[in-house]
Coordinates of C-alpha atoms in Angstrom, one line a residue:
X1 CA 1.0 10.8 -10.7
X2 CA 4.2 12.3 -11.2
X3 CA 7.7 11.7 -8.9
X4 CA 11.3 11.9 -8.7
X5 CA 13.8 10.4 -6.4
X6 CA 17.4 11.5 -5.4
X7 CA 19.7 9.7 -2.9
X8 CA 22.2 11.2 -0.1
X9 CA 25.3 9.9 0.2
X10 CA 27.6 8.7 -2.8
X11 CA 28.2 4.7 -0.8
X12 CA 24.8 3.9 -2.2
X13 CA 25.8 4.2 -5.6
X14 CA 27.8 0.8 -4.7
X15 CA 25.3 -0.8 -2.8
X16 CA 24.3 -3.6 -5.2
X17 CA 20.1 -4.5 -4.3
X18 CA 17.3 -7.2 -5.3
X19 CA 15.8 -4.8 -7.8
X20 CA 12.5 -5.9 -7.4
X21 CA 12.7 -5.7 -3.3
X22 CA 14.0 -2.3 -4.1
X23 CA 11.4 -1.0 -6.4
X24 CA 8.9 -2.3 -3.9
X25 CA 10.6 -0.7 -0.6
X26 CA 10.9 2.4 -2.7
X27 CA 6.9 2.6 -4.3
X28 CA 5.6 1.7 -0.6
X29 CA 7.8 5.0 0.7
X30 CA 7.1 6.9 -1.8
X31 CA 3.0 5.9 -1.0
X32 CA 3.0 6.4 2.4
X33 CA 4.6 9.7 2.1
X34 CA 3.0 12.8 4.1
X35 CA 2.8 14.9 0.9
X36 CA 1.8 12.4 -1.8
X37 CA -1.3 11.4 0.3
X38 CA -2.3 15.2 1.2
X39 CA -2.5 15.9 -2.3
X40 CA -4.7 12.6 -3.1
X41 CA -6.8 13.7 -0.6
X42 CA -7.0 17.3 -1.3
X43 CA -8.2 15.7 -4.8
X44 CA -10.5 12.9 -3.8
X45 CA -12.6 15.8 -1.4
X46 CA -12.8 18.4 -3.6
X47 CA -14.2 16.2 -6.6
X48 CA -16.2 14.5 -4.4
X49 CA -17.9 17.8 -3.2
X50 CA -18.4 19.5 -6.4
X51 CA -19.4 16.1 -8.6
X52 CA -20.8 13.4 -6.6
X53 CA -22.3 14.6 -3.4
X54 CA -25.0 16.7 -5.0
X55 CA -26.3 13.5 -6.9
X56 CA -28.8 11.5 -5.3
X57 CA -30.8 14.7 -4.5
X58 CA -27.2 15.5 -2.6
X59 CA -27.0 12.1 -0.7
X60 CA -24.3 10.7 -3.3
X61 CA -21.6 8.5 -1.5
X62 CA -18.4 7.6 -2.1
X63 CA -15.5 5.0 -1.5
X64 CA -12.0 5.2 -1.7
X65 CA -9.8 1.8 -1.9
X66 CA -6.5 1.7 -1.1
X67 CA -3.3 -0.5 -1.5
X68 CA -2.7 -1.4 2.6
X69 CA -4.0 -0.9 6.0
X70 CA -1.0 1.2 6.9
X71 CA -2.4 3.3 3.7
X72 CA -6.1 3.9 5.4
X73 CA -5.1 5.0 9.1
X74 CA -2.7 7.5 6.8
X75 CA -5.4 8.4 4.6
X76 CA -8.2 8.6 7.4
X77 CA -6.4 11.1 9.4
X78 CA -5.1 12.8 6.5
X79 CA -8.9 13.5 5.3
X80 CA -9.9 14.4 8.9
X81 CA -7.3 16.9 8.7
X82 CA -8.3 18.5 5.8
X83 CA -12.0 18.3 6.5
X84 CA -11.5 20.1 9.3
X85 CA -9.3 22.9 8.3
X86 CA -11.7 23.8 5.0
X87 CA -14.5 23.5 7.7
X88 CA -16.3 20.8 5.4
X89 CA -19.0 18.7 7.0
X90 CA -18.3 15.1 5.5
X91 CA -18.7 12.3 7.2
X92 CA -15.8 9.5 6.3
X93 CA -15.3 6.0 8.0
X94 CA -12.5 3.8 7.6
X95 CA -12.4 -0.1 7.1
X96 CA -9.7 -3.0 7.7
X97 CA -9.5 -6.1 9.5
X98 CA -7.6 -6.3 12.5
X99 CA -4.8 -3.7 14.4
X100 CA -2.3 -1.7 13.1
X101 CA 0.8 -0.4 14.3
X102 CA 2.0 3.1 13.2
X103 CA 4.4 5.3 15.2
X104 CA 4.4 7.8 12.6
X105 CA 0.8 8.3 13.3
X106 CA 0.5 7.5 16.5
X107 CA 1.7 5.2 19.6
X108 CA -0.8 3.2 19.9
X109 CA -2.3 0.5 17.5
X110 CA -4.9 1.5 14.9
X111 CA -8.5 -0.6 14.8
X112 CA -11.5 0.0 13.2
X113 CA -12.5 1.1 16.6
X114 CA -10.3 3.5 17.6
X115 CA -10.7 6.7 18.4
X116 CA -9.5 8.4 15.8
X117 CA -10.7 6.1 13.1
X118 CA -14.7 5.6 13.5
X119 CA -14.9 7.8 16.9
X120 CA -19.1 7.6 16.5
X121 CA -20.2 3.9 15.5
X122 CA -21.9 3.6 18.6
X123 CA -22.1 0.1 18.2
X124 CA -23.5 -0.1 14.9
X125 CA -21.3 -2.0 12.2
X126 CA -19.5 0.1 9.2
X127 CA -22.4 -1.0 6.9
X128 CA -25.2 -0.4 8.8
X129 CA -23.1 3.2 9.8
X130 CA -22.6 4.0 5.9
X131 CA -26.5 3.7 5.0
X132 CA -27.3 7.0 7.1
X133 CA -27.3 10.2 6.6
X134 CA -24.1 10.5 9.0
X135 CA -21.4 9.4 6.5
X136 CA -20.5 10.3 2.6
X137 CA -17.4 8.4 2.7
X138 CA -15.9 5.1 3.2
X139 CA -12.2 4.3 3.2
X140 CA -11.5 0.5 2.7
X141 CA -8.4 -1.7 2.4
X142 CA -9.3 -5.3 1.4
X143 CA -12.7 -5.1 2.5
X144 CA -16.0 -3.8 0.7
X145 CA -14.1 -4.8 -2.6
X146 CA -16.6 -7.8 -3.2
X147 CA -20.3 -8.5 -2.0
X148 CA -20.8 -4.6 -0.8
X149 CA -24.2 -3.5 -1.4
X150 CA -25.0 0.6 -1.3
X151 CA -27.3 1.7 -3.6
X152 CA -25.8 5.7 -3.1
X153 CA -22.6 4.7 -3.7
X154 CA -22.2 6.9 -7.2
X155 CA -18.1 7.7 -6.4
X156 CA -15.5 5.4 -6.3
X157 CA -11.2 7.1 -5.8
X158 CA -8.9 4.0 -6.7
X159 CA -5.4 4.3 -5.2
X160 CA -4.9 0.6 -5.6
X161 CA -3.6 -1.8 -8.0
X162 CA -6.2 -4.2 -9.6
X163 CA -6.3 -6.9 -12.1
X164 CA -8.8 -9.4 -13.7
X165 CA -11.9 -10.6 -11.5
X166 CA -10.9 -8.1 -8.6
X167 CA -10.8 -5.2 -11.2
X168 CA -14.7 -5.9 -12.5
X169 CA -15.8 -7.0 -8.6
X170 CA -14.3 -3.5 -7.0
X171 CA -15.6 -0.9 -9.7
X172 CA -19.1 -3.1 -9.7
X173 CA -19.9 -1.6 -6.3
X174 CA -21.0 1.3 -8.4
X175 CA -23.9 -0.5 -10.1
X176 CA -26.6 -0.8 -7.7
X177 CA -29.3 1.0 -8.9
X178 CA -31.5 3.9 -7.1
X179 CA -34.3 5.5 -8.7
X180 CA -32.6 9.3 -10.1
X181 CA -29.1 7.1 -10.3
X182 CA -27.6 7.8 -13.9
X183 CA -24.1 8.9 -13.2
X184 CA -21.0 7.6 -11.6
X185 CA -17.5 8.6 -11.2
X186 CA -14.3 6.7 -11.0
X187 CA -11.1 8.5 -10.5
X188 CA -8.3 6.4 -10.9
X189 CA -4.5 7.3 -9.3
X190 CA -2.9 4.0 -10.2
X191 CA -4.5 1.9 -13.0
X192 CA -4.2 2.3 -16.7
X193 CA -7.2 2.2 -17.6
X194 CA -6.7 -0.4 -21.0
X195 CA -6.1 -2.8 -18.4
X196 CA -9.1 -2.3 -16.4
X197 CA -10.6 -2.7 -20.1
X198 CA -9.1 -6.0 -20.6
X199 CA -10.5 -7.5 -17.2
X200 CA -13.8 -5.9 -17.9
X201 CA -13.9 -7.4 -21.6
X202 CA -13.0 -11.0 -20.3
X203 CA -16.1 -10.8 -17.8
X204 CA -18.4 -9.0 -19.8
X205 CA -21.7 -10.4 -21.0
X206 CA -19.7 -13.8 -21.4
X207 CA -16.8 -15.4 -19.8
X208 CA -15.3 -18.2 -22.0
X209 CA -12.5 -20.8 -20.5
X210 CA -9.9 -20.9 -23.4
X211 CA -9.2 -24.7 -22.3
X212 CA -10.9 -27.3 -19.6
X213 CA -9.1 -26.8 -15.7
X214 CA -8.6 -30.1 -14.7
X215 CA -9.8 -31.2 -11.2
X216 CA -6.8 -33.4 -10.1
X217 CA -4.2 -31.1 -10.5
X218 CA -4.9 -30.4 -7.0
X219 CA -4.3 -33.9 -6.1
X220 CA -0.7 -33.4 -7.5
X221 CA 0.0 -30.8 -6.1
X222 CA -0.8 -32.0 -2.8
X223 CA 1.6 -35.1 -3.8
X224 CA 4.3 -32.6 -4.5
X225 CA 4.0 -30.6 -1.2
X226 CA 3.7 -33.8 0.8
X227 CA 7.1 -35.0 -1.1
X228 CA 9.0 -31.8 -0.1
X229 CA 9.3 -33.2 3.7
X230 CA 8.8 -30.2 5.7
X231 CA 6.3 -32.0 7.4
X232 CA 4.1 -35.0 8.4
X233 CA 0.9 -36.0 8.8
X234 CA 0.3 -35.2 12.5
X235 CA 1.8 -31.9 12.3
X236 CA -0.7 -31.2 9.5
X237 CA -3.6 -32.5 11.8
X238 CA -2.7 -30.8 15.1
X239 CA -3.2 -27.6 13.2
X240 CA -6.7 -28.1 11.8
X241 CA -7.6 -29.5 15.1
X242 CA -6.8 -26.2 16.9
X243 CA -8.2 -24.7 14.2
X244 CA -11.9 -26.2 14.7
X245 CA -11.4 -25.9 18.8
X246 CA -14.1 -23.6 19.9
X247 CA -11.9 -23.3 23.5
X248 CA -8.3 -23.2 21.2
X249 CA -6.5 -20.6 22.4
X250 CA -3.9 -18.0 19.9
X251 CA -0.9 -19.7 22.1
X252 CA -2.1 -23.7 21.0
X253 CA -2.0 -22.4 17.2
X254 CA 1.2 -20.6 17.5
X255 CA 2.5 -24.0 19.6
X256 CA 1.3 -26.4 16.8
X257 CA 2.6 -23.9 13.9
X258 CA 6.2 -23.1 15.9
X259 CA 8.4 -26.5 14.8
X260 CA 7.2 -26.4 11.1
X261 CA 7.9 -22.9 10.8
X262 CA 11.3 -23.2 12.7
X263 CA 12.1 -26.2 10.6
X264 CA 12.2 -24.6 7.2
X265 CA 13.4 -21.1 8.6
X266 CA 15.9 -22.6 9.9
X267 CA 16.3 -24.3 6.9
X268 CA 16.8 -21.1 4.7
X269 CA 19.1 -19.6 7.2
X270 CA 21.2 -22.5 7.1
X271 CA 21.3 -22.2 3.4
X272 CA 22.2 -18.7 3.7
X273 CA 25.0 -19.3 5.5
X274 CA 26.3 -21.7 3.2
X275 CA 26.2 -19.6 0.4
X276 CA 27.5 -16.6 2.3
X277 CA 30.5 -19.2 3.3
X278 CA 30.9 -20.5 -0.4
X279 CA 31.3 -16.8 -2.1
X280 CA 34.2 -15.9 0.1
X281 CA 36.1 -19.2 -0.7
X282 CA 34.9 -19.0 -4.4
X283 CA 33.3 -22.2 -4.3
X284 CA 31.4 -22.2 -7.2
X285 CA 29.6 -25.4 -6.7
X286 CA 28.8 -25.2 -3.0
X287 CA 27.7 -21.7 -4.1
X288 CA 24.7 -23.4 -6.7
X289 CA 23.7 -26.4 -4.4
X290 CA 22.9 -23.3 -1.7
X291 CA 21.0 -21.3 -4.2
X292 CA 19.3 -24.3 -5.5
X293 CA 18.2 -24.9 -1.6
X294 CA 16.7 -21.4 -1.2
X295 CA 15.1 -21.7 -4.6
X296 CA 13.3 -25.2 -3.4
X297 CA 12.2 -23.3 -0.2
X298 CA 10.9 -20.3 -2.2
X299 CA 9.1 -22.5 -4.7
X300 CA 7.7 -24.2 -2.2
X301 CA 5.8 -21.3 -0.6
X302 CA 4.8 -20.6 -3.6
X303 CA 3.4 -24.1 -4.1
X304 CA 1.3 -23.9 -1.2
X305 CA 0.0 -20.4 -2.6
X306 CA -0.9 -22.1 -5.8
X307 CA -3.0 -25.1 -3.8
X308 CA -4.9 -22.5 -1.8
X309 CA -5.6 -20.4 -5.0
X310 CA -6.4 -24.1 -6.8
X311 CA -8.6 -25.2 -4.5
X312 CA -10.7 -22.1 -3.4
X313 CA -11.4 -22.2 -7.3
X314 CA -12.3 -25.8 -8.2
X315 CA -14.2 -26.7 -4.8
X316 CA -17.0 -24.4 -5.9
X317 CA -17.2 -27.3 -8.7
X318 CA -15.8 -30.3 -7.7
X319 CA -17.2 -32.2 -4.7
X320 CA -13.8 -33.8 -3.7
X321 CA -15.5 -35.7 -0.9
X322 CA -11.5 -35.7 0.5
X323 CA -10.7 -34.0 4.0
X324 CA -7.0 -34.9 3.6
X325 CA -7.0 -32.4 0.8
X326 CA -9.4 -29.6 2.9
X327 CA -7.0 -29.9 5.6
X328 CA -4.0 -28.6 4.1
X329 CA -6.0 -25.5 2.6
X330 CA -6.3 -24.8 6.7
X331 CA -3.2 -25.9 6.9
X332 CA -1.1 -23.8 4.4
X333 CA -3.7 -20.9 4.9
X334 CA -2.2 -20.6 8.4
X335 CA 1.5 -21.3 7.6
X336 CA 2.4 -19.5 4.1
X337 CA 2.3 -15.4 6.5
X338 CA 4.7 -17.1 8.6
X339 CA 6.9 -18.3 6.2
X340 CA 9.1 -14.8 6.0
X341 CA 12.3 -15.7 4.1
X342 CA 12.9 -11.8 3.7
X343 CA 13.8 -11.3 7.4
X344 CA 17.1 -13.4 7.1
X345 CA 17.8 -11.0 4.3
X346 CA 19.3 -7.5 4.8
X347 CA 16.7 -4.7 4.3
X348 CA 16.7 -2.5 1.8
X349 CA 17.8 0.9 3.8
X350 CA 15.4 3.9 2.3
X351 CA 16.7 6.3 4.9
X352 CA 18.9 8.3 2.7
X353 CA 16.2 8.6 -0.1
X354 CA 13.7 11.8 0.3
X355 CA 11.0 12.9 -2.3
X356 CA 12.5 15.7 -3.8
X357 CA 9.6 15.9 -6.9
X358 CA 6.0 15.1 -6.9
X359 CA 3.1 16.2 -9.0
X360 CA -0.4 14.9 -8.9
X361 CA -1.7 15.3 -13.1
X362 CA -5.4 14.9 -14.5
X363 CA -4.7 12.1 -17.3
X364 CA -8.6 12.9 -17.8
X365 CA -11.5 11.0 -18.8
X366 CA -11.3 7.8 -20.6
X367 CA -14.8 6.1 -22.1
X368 CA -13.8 2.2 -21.9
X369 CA -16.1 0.7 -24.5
X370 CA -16.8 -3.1 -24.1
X371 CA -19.6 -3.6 -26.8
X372 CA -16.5 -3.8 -29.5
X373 CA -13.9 -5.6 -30.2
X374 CA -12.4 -9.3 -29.2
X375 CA -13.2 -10.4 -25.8
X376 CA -10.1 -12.6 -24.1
X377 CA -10.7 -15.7 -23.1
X378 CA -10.0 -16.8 -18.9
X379 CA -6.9 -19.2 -18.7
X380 CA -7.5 -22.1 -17.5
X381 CA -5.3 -23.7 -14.3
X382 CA -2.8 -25.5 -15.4
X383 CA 0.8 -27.0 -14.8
X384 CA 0.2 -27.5 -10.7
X385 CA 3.3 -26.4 -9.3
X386 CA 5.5 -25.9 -12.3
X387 CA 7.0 -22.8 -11.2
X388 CA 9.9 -22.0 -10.9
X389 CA 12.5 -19.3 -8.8
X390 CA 14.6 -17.4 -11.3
X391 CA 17.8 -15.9 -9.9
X392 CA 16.3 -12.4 -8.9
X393 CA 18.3 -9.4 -11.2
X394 CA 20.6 -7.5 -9.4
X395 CA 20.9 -3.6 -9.8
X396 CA 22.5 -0.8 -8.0
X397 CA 20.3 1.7 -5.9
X398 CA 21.0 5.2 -8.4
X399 CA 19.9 3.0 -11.0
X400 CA 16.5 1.7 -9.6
X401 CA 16.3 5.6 -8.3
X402 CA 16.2 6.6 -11.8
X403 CA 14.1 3.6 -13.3
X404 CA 11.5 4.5 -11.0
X405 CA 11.7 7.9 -12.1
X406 CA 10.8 6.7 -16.0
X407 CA 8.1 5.0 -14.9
X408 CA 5.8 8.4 -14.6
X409 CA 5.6 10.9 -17.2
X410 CA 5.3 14.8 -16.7
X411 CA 7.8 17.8 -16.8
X412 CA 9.3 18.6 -13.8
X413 CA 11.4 21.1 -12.8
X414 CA 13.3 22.2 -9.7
X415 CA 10.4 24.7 -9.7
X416 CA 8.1 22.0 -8.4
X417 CA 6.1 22.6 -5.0
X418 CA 7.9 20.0 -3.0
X419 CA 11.5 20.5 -3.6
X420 CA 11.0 24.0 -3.1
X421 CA 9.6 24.0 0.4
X422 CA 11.5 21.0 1.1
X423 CA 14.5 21.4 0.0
X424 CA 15.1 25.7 -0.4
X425 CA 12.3 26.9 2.4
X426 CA 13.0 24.1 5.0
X427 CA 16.7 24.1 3.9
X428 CA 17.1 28.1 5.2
X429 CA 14.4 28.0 8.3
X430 CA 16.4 25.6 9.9
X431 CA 19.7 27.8 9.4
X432 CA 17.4 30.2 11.7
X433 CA 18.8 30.0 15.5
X434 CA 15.4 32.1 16.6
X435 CA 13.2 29.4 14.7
X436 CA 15.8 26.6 16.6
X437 CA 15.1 28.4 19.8
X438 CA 11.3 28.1 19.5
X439 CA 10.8 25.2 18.7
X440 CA 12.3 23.7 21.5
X441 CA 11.1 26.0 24.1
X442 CA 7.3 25.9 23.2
X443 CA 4.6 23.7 21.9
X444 CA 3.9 22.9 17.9
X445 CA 0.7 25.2 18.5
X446 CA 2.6 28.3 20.2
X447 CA 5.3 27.7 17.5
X448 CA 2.7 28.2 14.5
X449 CA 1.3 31.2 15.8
X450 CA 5.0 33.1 16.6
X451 CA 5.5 36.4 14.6
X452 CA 8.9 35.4 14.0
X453 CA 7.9 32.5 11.8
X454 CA 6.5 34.4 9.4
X455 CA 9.2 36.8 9.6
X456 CA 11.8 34.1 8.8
X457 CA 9.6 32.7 6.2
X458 CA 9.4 36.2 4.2
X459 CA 13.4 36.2 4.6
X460 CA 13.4 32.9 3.3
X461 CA 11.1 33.5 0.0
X462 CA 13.5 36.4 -0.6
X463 CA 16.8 34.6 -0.3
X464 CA 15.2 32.0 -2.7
X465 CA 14.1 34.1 -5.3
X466 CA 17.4 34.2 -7.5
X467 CA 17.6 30.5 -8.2
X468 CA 13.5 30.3 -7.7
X469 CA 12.1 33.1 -9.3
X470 CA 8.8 32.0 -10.4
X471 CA 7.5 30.5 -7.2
X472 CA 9.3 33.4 -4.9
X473 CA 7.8 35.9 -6.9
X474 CA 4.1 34.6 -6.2
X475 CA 4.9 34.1 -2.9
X476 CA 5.8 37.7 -2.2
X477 CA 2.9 38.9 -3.9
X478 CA 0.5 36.5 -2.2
X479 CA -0.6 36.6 1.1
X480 CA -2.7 33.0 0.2
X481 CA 0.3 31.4 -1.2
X482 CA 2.5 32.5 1.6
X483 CA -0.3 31.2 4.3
X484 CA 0.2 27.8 2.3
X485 CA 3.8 27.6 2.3
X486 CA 3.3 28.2 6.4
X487 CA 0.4 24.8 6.4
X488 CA 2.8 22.8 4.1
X489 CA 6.2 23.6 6.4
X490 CA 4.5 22.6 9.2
X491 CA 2.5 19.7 8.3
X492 CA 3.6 17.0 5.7
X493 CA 7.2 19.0 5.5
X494 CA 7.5 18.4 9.5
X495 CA 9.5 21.5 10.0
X496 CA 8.6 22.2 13.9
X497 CA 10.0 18.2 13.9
X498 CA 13.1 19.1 12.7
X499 CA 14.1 22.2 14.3
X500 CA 13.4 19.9 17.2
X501 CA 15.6 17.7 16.1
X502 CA 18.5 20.3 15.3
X503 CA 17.7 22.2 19.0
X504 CA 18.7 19.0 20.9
X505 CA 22.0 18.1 18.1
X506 CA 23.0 21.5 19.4
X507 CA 22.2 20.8 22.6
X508 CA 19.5 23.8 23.0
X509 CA 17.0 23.5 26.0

C-alpha cells in the first residue's frame, strides 16, 4: 500500500505532538478511510472470485482479518456495497465481540446481530452459519484467529498486524485438510512477509526456549504491584467476588472498580497539573518529580499487563496452588481498560489532515521457505517488571506527516486517482451553484440520477485537463471511466455530503 499525507493550515506546523500518539492517530485515519477500504475490498472480492472460490469443486471459502472492530462494520458494509453493485452472489458474515458505535456508519450501535451485519443467522451461530453453502466469506476482528476449524477455508486477506505465536496460529486456519485441498492463498496488505518467516521458523517443527522461565517471577511481580499502594486487599477481593456472582449486576462491578480507578486517575491528573504548574514557573525540579509520578503510574499499568501476560503463560505449567495470586489476574484483567491516562491528555486533532494520495500495489508472491536456514530460539520471561517509561520523543505534525509518507514506497504523482477526484473534480463541482441547489432540495438518490450532474462533471474533466492531462484525457474518451469518477464522487469522496454542507453555509433551502 502506498499513501501520502498533507495538512491544512500553516498553525500545525508549530503544534509540537507525542510522535508515537501521532503516528498512531494518523495510521488509524488513514485505515478507516472510505477510499483506502473500497480499494481493499475491491481487491480481496475480485481475487477471491477468480482464485479461491472455484477450488473445492467451487465451495472454496475465505477469511479476512482485520486490525479493529470499528475496521469490520467498515469493511462489512463496504463489501455489501460492492457485492451488490457488480451483482455478485457472495455470501460474507462479520465477527466481533460485543457493540460498536459508528456514526459515520450509522446511528445506531453495530453487533454481530444487527441488521446490517449478519441480517440471516436465523439463530444459528457464525460457525455453524459459515459451514453451509450460504456463506464464502468471513470477516473477523479478534476472533476466529486461534482454535477455528473449516476445512474449506483455502483464502485468507490479512489487513492486520501480526507477530510471533499469533502470526503462525492466524495463517494455520488454512491447514485443515479436505480431500481435493492442495492450494491456498494468502494476500497480505500489512505484513512483511520476512517477519511472518521469522515467527513461522521459531514454531516450526521445533520450538526451543533459549533459557529456563522461571516460575516465581510472578510472585515478584505480584510483591511489586502490591508495594505500589494503589490498593488493598479488600478492594482486590470485592472485585473477584462480583466477578464469580452469578446474580452480580454490570453496576456492582463498576461500584467495586470506581474508587481504584478514581484513585490513580486522579492521581495522574494531579500530576499533570503539577507539571503543567512547574513549566510556567521553570521549576526544573518540581517539573522531574511530576514526570517521574506519571512515569510510576504508566509503569505500573504496564506491570499489571506483564502479570496477566506472565501468568496466562506459566499457569499452563506451574500448579501455583495460590488464589491470592489468581485473584489479581481477575483483578488487573478488569482494571488495566479502565486505566486511560490518554483522556487527561489533549488529543491529537486529525481534522485538518485529508488523504490526498493513495495507491493499492501487488508486492507479488513470496515462497517463505522454512526447511532452511537457522531457526530462532523463543525468549524466555524474564526481568518481572523491569520496564521502564522513557520520556516519549517529541516531533512536530509536518514532520510525522512526511515520516509517515517514507514509510511506503511507490511513485506517486498528482496524477493519482484520489487527489484528482478529491481534490480537482470535488474541488470545481462544489464551485457549481446548480449542483449546490440540488443537493439540498432533493434526496442523495434523485441527486445521482440528475442530468445536470453529469453535465457539471464533463465541465469539470475539461477544466482539469491543462494541469491533469492524462487522466482528463481518458475520462473524455471513456464513457466507463467517466461512470466511475460519478460512483467514486458520490460514494467514498462524499460529494452529495458536502454540497450539503456548502447549501446550508450559504444558507440555501
Amino acid at each position: 500500500m502506498a499513501f501520502k499525507l498533507a495538512h491544512n493550515g500553516k498553525e500545525l506546523d508549530d503544534k509540537e505532538v507525542e510522535r508515537n500518539e501521532a503516528l498512531k492517530g494518523i495510521m488509524r485515519w488513514v485505515r478507516l478511510h472510505p477510499y483506502n477500504i473500497s480499494q481493499k475490498v475491491q481487491v480481496v472480492v475480485e481475487h477471491f472470485r477468480e482464485n479461491v472460490s472455484p477450488l473445492l469443486n467451487g465451495r472454496g471459502k475465505a477469511m479476512v482479518v482485520v486490525g479493529s472492530r470499528i475496521e469490520a462494520v467498515r469493511w462489512r458494509l463496504a463489501i455489501d456495497k460492492y457485492t451488490k453493485e457488480q451483482n455478485y452472489k457472495i455470501g460474507t458474515l462479520v465477527a466481533f465481540s460485543g457493540e460498536v458505535n459508528d456514526s459515520q456508519s450509522g446511528a445506531d450501535p453495530f453487533s454481530e446481530t444487527s441488521k446490517t451485519m449478519n441480517p440471516n443467522l436465523k439463530g444459528q451461530g457464525i460457525c455453524e452459519a459459515f459451514d453451509t453453502d450460504d456463506y464464502q466469506i468471513l470477516l473477523v476482528a479478534n476472533k476466529f484467529q486461534t482454535g477455528f476449524d473449516q476445512p474449506l477455508l483455502c483464502g485468507l486477506y490479512v489487513d492486520k498486524r501480526l507477530a510471533g505465536i499469533t502470526a503462525v496460529q492466524t495463517l494455520s486456519r488454512l491447514n485443515r485438510s479436505h480431500p481435493g485441498k492442495d492450494t491456498t492463498y494468502v494476500v497480505d496488505f500489512i505484513n512483511d512477509p520476512d517477519e511472518i518467516l521469522t515467527a513461522f521458523k521459531a514454531y516450526y517443527e521445533t520450538a526451543e526456549l533459549a533459557n529456563v522461565t522461571d516460575p516465581h517471577l510472578v510472585y515478584d511481580l505480584r510483591m511489586k504491584l502490591d508495594a505500589a499502594g494503589f490498593y488493598d486487599e479488600f478492594e482486590v477481593n470485592r472485585v473477584v467476588e462480583v466477578e464469580f456472582n452469578p446474580k452480580a449486576k454490570q453496576s456492582d462491578l463498576a461500584g467495586a472498580l470506581e474508587p481504584i480507578v478514581s484513585r490513580i486517575l486522579n492521581h495522574y491528573k494531579a500530576a499533570q497539573e503539577k507539571l503543567k504548574a512547574a513549566n510556567a514557573k521553570e521549576d526544573s525540579k518540581t517539573s522531574e518529580d511530576a514526570k517521574n509520578e506519571m512515569s510510576a503510574l504508566i509503569l505500573f499499568k504496564h506491570d499489571m499487563g506483564a502479570f496477566q501476560r506472565m501468568y496466562a503463560f506459566l499457569s499452563q505449567i506451574f500448579d501455583y496452588g495460590n488464589t491470592a495470586i489468581e485473584k489479581r489476574f481477575i483483578f488487573y484483567k478488569r482494571l488495566i481498560p479502565l486505566l486511560e491516562f490518554g483522556r487527561e491528555r489533549e488529543g491529537l486533532d486529525l481534522s485538518k489532515v485529508m488523504l490526498t494520495h493513495h495507491n493499492l500495489k501487488a508486492e507479488g508472491k513470496r515462497t517463505l521457505a522454512l526447511a532452511d536456514g537457522e531457526y530462532p530460539k523463543l525468549t524466555p520471561m524474564e526481568g518481572a517488571g523491569s520496564g521502564q517509561v522513557q520520556e516519549k520523543e517529541k516531533a512536530y505534525l509536518a514532520e510525522i506527516i512526511a515520516k509517515v509518507n517514507d514509510l511506503f514506497e511507490g511513485k506517486l504523482s498528482d496524477d493519482d486517482q484520489l487527489i484528482y477526484v478529491n481534490n480537482v473534480i470535488k474541488g470545481k463541482l462544489l464551485e457549481s451553484k446548480t449542483l449546490v441547489q440540488q443537493a439540498a432540495n432533493n434526496t442523495k438518490q434523485q441527486f445521482a440520477n440528475s442530468p445536470d450532474l453529469s453535465n457539471e462533471l464533463m465541465n469539470a474533466i475539461m477544466d482539469a485537463l491543462a494541469a491533469h492531462s492524462t487522466m482528463s484525457k481518458q475520462a473524455l474518451e471513456s464513457e466507463k471511466v467517466r461512470s466511475g469518477l460519478r460512483d467514486i464522487l458520490l460514494g467514498p469522496a462524499q460529494l452529495y455530503e458536502a454540497l450539503r454542507e456548502r447549501s446550508e453555509g450559504l444558507g440555501i433551502r
